[in-house]
Coordinates of C-alpha atoms in Angstrom, one line a residue:
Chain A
X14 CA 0.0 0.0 0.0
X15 CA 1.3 3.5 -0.9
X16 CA 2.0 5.5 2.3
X17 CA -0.8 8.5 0.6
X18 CA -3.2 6.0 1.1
X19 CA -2.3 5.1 5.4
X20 CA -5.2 7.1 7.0
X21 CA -5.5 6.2 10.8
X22 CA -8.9 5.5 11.8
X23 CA -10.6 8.0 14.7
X24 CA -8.5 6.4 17.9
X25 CA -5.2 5.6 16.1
X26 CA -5.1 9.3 15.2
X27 CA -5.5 10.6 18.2
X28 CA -2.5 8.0 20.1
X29 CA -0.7 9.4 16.7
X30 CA -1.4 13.0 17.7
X31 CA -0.6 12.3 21.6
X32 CA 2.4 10.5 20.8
X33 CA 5.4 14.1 20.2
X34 CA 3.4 16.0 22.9
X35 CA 4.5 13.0 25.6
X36 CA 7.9 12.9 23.7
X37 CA 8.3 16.3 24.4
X38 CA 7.5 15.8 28.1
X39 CA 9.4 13.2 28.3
X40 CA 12.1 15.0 26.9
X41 CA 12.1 17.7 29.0
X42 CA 11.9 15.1 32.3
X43 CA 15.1 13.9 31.6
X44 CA 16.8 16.5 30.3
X45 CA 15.7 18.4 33.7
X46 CA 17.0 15.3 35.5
X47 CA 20.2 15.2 33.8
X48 CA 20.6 18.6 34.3
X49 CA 19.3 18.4 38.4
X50 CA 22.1 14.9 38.9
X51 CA 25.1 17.2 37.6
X52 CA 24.2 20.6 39.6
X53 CA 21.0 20.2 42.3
X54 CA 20.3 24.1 42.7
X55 CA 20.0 24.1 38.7
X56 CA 17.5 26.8 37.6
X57 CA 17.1 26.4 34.0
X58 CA 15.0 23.3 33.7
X59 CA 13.0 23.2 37.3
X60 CA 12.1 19.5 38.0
X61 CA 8.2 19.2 38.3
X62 CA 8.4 19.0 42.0
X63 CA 10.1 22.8 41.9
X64 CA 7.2 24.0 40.0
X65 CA 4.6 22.8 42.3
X66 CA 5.8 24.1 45.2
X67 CA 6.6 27.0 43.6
X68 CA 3.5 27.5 41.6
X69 CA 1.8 26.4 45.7
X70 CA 3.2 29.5 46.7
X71 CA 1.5 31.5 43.9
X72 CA -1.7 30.0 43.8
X73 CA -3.0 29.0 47.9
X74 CA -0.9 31.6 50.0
X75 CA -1.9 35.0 50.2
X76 CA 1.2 37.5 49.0
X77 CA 2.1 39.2 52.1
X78 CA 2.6 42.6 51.0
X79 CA -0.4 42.6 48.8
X80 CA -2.7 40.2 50.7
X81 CA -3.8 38.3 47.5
X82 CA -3.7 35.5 45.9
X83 CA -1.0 36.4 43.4
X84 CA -2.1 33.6 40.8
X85 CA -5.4 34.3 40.2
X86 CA -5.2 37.7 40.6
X87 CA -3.5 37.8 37.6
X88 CA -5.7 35.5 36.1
X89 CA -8.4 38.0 36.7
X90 CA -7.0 40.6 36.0
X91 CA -5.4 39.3 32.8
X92 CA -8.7 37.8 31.7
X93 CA -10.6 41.1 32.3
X94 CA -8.4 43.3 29.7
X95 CA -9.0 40.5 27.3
X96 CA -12.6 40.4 27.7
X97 CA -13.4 44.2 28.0
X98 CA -10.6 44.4 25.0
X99 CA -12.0 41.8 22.7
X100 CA -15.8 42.4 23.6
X101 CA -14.8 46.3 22.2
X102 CA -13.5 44.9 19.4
X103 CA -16.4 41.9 18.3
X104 CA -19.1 45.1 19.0
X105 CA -17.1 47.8 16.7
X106 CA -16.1 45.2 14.0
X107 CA -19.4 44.3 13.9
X108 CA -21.2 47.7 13.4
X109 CA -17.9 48.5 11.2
X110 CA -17.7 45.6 9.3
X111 CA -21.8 45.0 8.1
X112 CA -21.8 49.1 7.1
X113 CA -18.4 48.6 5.3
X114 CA -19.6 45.4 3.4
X115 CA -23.2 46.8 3.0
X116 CA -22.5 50.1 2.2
X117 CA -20.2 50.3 -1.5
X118 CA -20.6 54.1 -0.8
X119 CA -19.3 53.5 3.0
X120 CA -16.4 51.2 1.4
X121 CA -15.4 53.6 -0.7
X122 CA -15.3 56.5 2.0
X123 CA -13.5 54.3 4.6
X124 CA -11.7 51.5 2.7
X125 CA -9.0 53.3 3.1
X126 CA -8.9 54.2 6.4
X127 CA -9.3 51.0 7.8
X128 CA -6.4 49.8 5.4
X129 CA -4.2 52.2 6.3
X130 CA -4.5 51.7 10.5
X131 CA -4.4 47.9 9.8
X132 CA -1.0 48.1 8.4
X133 CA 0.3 49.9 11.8
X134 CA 2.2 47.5 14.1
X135 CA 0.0 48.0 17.0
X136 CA 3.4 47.7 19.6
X137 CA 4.7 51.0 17.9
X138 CA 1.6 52.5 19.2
X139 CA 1.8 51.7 22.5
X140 CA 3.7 54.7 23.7
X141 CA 1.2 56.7 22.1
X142 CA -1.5 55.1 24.1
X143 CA 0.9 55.1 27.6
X144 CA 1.1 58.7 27.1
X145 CA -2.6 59.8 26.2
X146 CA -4.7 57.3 28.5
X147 CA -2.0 56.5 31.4
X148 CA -0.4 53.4 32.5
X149 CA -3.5 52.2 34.0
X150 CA -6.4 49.9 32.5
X151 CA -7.1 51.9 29.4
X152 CA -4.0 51.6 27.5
X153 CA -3.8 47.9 27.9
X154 CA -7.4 47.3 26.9
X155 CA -6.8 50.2 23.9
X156 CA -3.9 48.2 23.0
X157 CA -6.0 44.8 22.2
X158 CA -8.6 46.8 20.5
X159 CA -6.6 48.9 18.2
X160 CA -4.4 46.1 17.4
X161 CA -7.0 43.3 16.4
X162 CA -9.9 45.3 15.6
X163 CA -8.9 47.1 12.0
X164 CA -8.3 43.3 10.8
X165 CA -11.3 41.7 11.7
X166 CA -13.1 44.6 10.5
X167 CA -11.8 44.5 7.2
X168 CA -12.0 40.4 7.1
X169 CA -15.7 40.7 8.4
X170 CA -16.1 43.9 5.4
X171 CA -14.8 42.0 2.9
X172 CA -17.2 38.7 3.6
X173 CA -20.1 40.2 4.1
X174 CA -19.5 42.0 0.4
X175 CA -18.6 38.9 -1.2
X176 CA -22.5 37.9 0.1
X177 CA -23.4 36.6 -3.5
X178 CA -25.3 39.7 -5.6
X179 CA -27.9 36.8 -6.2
X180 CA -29.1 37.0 -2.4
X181 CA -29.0 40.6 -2.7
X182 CA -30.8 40.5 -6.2
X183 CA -33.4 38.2 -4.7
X184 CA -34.0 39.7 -1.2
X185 CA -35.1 43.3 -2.9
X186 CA -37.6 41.3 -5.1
X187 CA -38.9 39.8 -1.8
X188 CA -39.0 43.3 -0.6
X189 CA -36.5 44.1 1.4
X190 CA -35.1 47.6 2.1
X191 CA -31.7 48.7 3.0
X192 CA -31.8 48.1 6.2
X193 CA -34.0 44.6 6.3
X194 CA -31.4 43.3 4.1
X195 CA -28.4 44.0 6.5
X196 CA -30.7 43.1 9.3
X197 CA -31.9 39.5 7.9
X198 CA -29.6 38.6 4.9
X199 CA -26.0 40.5 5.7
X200 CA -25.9 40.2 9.7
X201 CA -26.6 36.4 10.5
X202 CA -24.4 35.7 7.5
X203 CA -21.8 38.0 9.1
X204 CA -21.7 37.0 12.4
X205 CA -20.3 32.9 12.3
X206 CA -16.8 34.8 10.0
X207 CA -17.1 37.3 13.2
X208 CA -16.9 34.5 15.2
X209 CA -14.1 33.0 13.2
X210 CA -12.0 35.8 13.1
X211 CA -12.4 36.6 16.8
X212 CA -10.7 32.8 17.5
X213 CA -7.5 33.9 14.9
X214 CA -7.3 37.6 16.8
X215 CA -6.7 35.5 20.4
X216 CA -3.2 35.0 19.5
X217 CA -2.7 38.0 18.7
X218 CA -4.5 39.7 21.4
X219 CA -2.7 37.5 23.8
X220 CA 0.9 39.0 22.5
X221 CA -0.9 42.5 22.6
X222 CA -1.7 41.7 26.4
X223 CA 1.1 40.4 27.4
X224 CA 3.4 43.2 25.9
X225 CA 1.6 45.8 27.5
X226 CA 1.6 44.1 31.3
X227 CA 5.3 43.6 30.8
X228 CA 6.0 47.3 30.1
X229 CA 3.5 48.7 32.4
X230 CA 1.8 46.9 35.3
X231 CA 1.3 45.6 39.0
X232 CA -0.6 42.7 38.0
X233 CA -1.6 40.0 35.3
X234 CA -0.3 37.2 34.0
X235 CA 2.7 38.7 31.8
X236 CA 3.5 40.9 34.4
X237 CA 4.2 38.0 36.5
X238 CA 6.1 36.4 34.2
X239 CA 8.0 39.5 33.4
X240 CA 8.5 40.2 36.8
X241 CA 10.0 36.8 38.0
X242 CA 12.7 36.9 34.8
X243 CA 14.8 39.0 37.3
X244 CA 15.2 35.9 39.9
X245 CA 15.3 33.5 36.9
X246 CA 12.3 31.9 38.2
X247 CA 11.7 29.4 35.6
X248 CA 9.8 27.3 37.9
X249 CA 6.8 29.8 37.7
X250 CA 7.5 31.0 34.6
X251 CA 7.1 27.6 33.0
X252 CA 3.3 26.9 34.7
X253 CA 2.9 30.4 33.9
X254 CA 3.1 29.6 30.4
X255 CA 1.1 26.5 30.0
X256 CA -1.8 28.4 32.1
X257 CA -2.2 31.1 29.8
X258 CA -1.8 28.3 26.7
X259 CA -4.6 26.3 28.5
X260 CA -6.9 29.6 29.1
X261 CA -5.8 30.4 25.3
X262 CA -7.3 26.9 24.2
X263 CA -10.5 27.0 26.5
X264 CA -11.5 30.6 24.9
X265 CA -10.9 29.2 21.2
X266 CA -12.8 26.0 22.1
X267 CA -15.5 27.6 23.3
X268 CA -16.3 30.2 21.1
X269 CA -15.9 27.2 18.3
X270 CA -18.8 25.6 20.5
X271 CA -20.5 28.9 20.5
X272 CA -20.4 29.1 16.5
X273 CA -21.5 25.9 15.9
X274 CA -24.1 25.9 17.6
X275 CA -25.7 29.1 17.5
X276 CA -24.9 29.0 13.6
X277 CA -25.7 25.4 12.5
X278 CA -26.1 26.6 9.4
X279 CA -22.8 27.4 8.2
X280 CA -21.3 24.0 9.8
X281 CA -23.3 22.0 7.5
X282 CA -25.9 21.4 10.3
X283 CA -27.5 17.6 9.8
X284 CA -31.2 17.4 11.0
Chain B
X4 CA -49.9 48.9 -26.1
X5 CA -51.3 46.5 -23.9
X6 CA -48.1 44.5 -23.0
X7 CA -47.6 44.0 -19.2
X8 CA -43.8 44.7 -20.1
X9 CA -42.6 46.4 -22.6
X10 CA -39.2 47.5 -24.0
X11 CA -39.1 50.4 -26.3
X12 CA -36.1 50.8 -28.2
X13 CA -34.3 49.6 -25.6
X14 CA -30.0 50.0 -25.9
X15 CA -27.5 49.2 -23.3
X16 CA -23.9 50.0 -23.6
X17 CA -21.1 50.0 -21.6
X18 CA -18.9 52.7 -22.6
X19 CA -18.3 52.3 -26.5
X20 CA -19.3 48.8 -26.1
X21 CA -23.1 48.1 -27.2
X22 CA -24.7 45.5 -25.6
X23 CA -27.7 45.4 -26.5
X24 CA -29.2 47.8 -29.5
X25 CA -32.8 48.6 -30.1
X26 CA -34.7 46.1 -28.2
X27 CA -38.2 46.8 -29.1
X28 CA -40.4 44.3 -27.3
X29 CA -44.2 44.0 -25.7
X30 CA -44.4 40.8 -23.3
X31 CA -48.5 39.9 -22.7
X32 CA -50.0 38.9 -19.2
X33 CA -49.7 35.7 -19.1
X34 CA -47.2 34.7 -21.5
X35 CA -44.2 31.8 -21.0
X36 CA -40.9 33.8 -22.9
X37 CA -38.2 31.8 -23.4
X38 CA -35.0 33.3 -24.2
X39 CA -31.8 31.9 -25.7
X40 CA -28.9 32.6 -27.6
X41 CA -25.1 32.4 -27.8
X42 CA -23.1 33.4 -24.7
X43 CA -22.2 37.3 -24.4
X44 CA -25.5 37.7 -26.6
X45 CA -26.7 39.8 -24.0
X46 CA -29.5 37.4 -22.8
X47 CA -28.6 38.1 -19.3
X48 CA -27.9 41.7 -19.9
X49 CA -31.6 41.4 -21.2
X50 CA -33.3 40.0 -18.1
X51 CA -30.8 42.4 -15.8
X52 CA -32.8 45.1 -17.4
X53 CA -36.3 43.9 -16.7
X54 CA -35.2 43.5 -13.5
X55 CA -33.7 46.7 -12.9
X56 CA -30.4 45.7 -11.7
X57 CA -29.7 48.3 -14.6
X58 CA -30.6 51.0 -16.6
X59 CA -31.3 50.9 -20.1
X60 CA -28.8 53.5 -21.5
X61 CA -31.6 54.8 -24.0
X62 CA -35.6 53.9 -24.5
X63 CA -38.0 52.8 -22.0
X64 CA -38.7 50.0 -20.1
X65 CA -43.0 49.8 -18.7
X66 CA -44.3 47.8 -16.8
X67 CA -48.2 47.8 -16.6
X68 CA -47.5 51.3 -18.8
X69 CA -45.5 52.7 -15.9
X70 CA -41.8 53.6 -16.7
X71 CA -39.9 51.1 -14.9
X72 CA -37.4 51.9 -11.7
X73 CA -33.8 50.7 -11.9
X74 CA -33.9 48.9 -8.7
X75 CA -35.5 45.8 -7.9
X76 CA -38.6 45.9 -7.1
X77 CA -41.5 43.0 -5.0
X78 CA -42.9 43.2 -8.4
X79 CA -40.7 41.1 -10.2
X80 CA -40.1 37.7 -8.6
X81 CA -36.2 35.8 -9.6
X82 CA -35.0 32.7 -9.6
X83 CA -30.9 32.7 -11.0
X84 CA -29.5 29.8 -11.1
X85 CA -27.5 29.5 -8.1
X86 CA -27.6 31.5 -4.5
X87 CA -31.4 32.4 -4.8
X88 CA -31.9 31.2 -1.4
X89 CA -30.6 32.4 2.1
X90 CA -28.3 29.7 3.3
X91 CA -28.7 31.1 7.3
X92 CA -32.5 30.5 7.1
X93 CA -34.4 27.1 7.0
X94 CA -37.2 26.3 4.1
X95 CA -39.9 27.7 5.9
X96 CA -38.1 31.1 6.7
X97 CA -36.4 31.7 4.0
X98 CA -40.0 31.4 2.2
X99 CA -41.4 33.9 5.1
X100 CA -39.0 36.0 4.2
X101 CA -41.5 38.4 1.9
X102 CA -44.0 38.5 4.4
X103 CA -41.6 39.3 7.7
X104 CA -40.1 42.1 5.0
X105 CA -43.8 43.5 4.2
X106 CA -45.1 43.0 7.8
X107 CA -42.3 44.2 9.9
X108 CA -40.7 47.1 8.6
X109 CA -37.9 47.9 11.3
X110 CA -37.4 44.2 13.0
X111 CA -38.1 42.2 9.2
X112 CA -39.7 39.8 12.0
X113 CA -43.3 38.7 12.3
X114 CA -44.4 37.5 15.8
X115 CA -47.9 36.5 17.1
X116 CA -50.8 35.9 14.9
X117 CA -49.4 37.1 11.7
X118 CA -46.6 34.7 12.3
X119 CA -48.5 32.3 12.3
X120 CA -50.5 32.8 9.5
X121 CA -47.0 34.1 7.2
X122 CA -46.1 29.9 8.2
X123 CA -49.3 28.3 7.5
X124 CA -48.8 30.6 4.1
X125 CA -45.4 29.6 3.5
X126 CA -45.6 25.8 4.3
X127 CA -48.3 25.9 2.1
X128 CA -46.5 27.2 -0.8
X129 CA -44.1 25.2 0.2
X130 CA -46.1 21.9 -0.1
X131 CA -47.4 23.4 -3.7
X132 CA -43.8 23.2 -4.6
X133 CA -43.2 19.7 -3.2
X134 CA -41.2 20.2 0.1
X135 CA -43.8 19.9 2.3
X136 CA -41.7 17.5 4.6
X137 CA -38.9 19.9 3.9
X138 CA -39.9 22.9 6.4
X139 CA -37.0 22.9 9.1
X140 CA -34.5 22.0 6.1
X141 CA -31.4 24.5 6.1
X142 CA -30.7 24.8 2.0
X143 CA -27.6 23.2 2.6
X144 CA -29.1 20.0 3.0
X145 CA -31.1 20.2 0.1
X146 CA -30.4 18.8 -3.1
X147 CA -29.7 21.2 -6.3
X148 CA -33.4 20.3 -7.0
X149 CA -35.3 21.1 -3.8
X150 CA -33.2 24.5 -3.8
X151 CA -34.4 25.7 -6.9
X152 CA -37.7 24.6 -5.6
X153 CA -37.8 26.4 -2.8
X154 CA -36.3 29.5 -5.0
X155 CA -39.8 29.3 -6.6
X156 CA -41.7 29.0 -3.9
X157 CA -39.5 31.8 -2.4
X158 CA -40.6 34.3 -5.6
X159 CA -43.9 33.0 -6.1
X160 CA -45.3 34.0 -2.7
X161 CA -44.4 37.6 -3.1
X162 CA -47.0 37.6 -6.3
X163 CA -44.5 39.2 -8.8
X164 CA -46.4 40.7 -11.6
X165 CA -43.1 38.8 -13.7
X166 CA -41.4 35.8 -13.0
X167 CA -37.9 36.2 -13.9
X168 CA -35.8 32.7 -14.5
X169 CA -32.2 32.8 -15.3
X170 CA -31.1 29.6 -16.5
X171 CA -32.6 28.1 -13.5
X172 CA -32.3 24.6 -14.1
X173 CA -28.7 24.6 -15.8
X174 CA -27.3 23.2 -12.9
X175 CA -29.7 20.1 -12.8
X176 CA -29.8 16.3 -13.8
X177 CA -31.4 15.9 -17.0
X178 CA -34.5 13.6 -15.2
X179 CA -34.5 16.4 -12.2
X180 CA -35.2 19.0 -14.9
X181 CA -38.1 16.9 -16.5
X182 CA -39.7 17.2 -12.8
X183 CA -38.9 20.5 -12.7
X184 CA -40.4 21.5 -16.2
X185 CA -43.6 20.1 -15.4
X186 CA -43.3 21.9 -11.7
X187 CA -42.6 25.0 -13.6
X188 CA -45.3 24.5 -15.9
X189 CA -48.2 23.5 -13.6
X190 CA -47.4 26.8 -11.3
X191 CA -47.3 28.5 -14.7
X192 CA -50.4 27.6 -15.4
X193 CA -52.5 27.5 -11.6
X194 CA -51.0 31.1 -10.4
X195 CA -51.6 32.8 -14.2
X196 CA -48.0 34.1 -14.1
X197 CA -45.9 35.7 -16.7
X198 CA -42.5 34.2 -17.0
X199 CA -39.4 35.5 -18.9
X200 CA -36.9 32.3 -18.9
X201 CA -33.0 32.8 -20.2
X202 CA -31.8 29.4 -21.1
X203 CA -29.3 27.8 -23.1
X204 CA -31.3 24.6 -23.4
X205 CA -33.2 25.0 -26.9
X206 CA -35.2 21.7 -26.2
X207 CA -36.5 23.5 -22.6
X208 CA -37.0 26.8 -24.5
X209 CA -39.2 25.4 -26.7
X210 CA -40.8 22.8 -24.7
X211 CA -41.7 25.4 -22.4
X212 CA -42.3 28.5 -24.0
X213 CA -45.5 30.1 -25.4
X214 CA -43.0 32.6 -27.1
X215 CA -39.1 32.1 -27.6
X216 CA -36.9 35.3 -28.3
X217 CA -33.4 34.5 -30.4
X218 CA -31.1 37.2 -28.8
X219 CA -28.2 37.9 -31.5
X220 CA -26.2 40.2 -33.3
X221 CA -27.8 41.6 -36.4
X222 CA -24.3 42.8 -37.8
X223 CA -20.9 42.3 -36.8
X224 CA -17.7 44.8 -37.3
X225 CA -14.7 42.3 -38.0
X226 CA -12.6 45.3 -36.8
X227 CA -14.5 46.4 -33.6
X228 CA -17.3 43.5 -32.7
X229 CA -18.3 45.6 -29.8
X230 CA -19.5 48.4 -31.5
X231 CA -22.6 46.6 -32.6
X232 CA -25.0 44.8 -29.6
X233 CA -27.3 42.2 -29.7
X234 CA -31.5 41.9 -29.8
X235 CA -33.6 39.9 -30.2
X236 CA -33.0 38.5 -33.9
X237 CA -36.1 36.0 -33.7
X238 CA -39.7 36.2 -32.2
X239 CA -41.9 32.8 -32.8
X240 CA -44.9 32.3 -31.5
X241 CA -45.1 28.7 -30.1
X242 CA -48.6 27.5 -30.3
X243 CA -49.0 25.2 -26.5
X244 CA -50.9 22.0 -28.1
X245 CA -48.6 19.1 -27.5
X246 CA -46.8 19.3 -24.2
X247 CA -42.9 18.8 -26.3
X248 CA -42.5 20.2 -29.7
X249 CA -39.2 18.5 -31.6
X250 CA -37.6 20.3 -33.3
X251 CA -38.7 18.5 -36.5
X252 CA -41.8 20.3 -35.6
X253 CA -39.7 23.8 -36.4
X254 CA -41.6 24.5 -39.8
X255 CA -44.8 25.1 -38.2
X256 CA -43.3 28.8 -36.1
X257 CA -43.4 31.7 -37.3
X258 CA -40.3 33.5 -38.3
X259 CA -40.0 37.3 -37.4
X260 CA -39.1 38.8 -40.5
X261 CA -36.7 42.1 -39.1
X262 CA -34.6 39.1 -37.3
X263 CA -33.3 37.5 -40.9
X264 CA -29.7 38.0 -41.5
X265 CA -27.3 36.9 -39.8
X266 CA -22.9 37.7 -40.6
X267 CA -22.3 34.9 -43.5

């Protein structure tokens, strides 16, 4: 049998796709090991038994000077920015996008625009933003919004113009005026690619979080992780970073969830 | 004139390019046009104008003797031959649609009574059509078929005064079309509608048609072929006795006598 034509079956694939994740473990296990047998108080590669106690620390005893629990204060306070940042951005792409991709008069008056502030790295603005709204909330939230929302809104313009003329054609036979036709054709058509484009913008919004609790913060997840560089604390660092991966993976699972099945639809619903 | 559409020296061009020159037309209540012709002959162009997704460039275009508006209108129904339908709503909505639009002018949504009576409507028409157990059906799911179905039923509850079909069974299985001719025809005949059909299918146009327009070029430039547009170069009368004409039957049309050249 040609190897083009080996397809695993439902369970083989998934020991196949398991299989370099625990190689990887592994890998780091006993490098870590080999690294702890030749010099104990190594820092580089913290054993598993490091991070927990370390990550114990963090997550059940209250931070003396603060009186909080550091870990999921950051957690919090990390996952606030994100929301408040990305729930700006889903409610201004949206109103953007439909009169972008509605509109050819709009799209011609603000194409550009949008073009033109999508091409900005979004980092580069971030002194602007630390110097007009302040090192507090604001900046790190603006940050998110102005860096993911010109792309979705032009991916969410340009879908909802390639709507085929046909349905446009055939709604105004039915009757429909301007605004019935964005309301019932363009909108629940537009809001499953919103949805998509939402679950590509985590990464970046992530990286756009992150940045701006390194450079200015007192708490959140990549401040943490910022902060504790200076001790070389991989140990937290390291749990740090599969934490946010994990949170990372819940949010695009579940708005995938949320997508399919509020818009069956467009997932090839069956009965 | 007494035409329920009529084009009056109808020309279209884009730019120095003539599409269409000197359409001169009167389609009766009631009447099954069939159109065909070569591709690019303007056929589409053609049914584009009656639908006012454009503006002739010069002449008229009436509709029951009022000049026509260059936007679509409830008063011509379509059916192209793909994306007619709303993929995001199921049979039954996507058939509501007309009514929610009519009945709700700011939400496009019925509720209460009148939704209930826009369903019973719809599932109705629905039934007519032959998806009756296809109600909660997203279009997805149905078969090329049932879509263009639906499509039907979709225009033919709005009443258009026209019924505008652009090659809307090109796309089908040669036996699925047979159901669909007869469909077509029965609704023809029940709901009295007028029908302007662009096919490329001369068996279906004639099979079908109580009238069967030719679109071509009268005269062609060798040196600039876009400087002279396309009309309709034939207009026979097909008497509806037998239910398929051959096209042995061909001597017994009528041959519109302006339409007889053609660039030897």
């Amino acid at each position: 049998m040609r190897w083009v034509n080996v397809r695993p079956g439902r369970r083989s694939a998934m020991a196949l796709g398991a299989i370099p994740l625990l190689a990887v473990l592994a890998a780091y296990l006993l490098a870590s090991a080999m690294r702890h047998a030749a010099n104990p108080s190594d820092k580089l590669l913290p054993t598993p038994g490091a991070m927990a106690s370390a990550m114990q620390a963090l997550i059940a005893q209250a931070d003396p000077m603060s009186g909080r629990l550091l870990f999921w204060a950051d957690t919090v306070a990390s996952l606030e920015r994100l929301g408040i940042g990305l729930g700006i951005c889903a409610v201004s792409t949206l109103l953007a996008g439909m009169v972008l991709g509605v509109l050819p008069a709009a799209r011609a008056t603000l194409g550009g625009l949008v073009t033109a502030v999508a091409v900005i790295p979004p980092i580069a603005l971030l002194p602007i933003l630390f110097i007009v709204f302040g090192l507090g909330e604001t900046a790190k939230i603006a940050l998110i919004v102005i860096g993911v929302t010109p792309f979705l809104i032009r991916d969410l313009a340009e879908h909802v113009a390639r709507i085929p003329e046909e349905q446009l054609v055939k709604a105004q036979t039915l009757g429909a005026s301007s605004w019935q036709l964005a309301l019932r054709v363009a909108l629940p058509q537009a809001l499953p690619r919103l949805v998509a484009g939402l679950r590509l913008s985590l990464g970046p919004a992530w990286v756009y979080l992150i940045s701006a609790e390194a450079i200015a913060s007192d708490v959140g997840l990549g401040y943490r992780i910022f902060l504790v560089r200076r001790y070389l604390a991989m140990d937290v660092i390291i749990p740090y970073v599969a934490w946010i991966s994990l949170l990372a993976i819940v949010m695009d699972v579940a708005l995938a969830q949320i997508s399919r099945r509020g818009f069956a639809w467009a997932h090839g619903a069956s009965r | 004139m007494s035409a329920l559409l009529a084009f009056d020296r109808v020309w279209l061009e884009y730019g120095d390019k003539v599409v269409l020159e000197r359409v001169d037309l009167g389609i009766r209540e009631g009447s099954f046009v069939s159109i065909v012709g070569p591709s690019g002959a303007g056929k589409s162009s053609f049914l584009r104008l009656a639908l006012g997704q454009e503006a002739p460039t010069r002449g008229r275009i009436l509709l029951d003797d009022r000049p026509l508006v260059a936007e679509c209108g409830p008063d011509r129904g379509v059916v192209f031959q793909r994306y007619s339908v709303f993929p995001h709503l199921t049979a039954l909505r996507n058939v509501m649609f007309a009514a929610e639009c009519a009945g709700a002018r700011f939400t496009a949504r019925l509720f209460g009574r009148a939704r209930r009576e826009a369903m019973e409507r719809a599932a109705a028409m629905l039934d007519e059509v032959g998806l009756g157990d296809a109600l909660h059906v997203y279009p997805a799911q149905l078969s090329g078929g049932m879509q263009q179905r639906l499509a039907i039923a979709q225009a033919l509850i709005a009443r258009p005064r026209v019924l505008l079909l652009d090659e809307p069974f090109g796309a089908l299985d040669p036996g699925i079309r047979q159901d669909m001719h007869r469909l077509i025809l029965r609704l023809w005949r029940e709901h009295g509608l007028t029908i302007l059909m662009v096919t490329h299918d001369i068996g279906e146009a004639f099979k079908l048609g109580t009238r069967l327009l030719a679109f071509d070029k009268r005269r062609i430039d060798p040196h600039a072929p876009h400087r002279f547009g396309a009309t309709a170069t034939y207009d026979i009368a097909l008497d509806r006795k037998p239910p398929v004409l051959l096209e042995s039957d061909a001597p017994s049309i009528t041959i519109d006598m302006i339409g007889n050249n053609n660039e030897g």
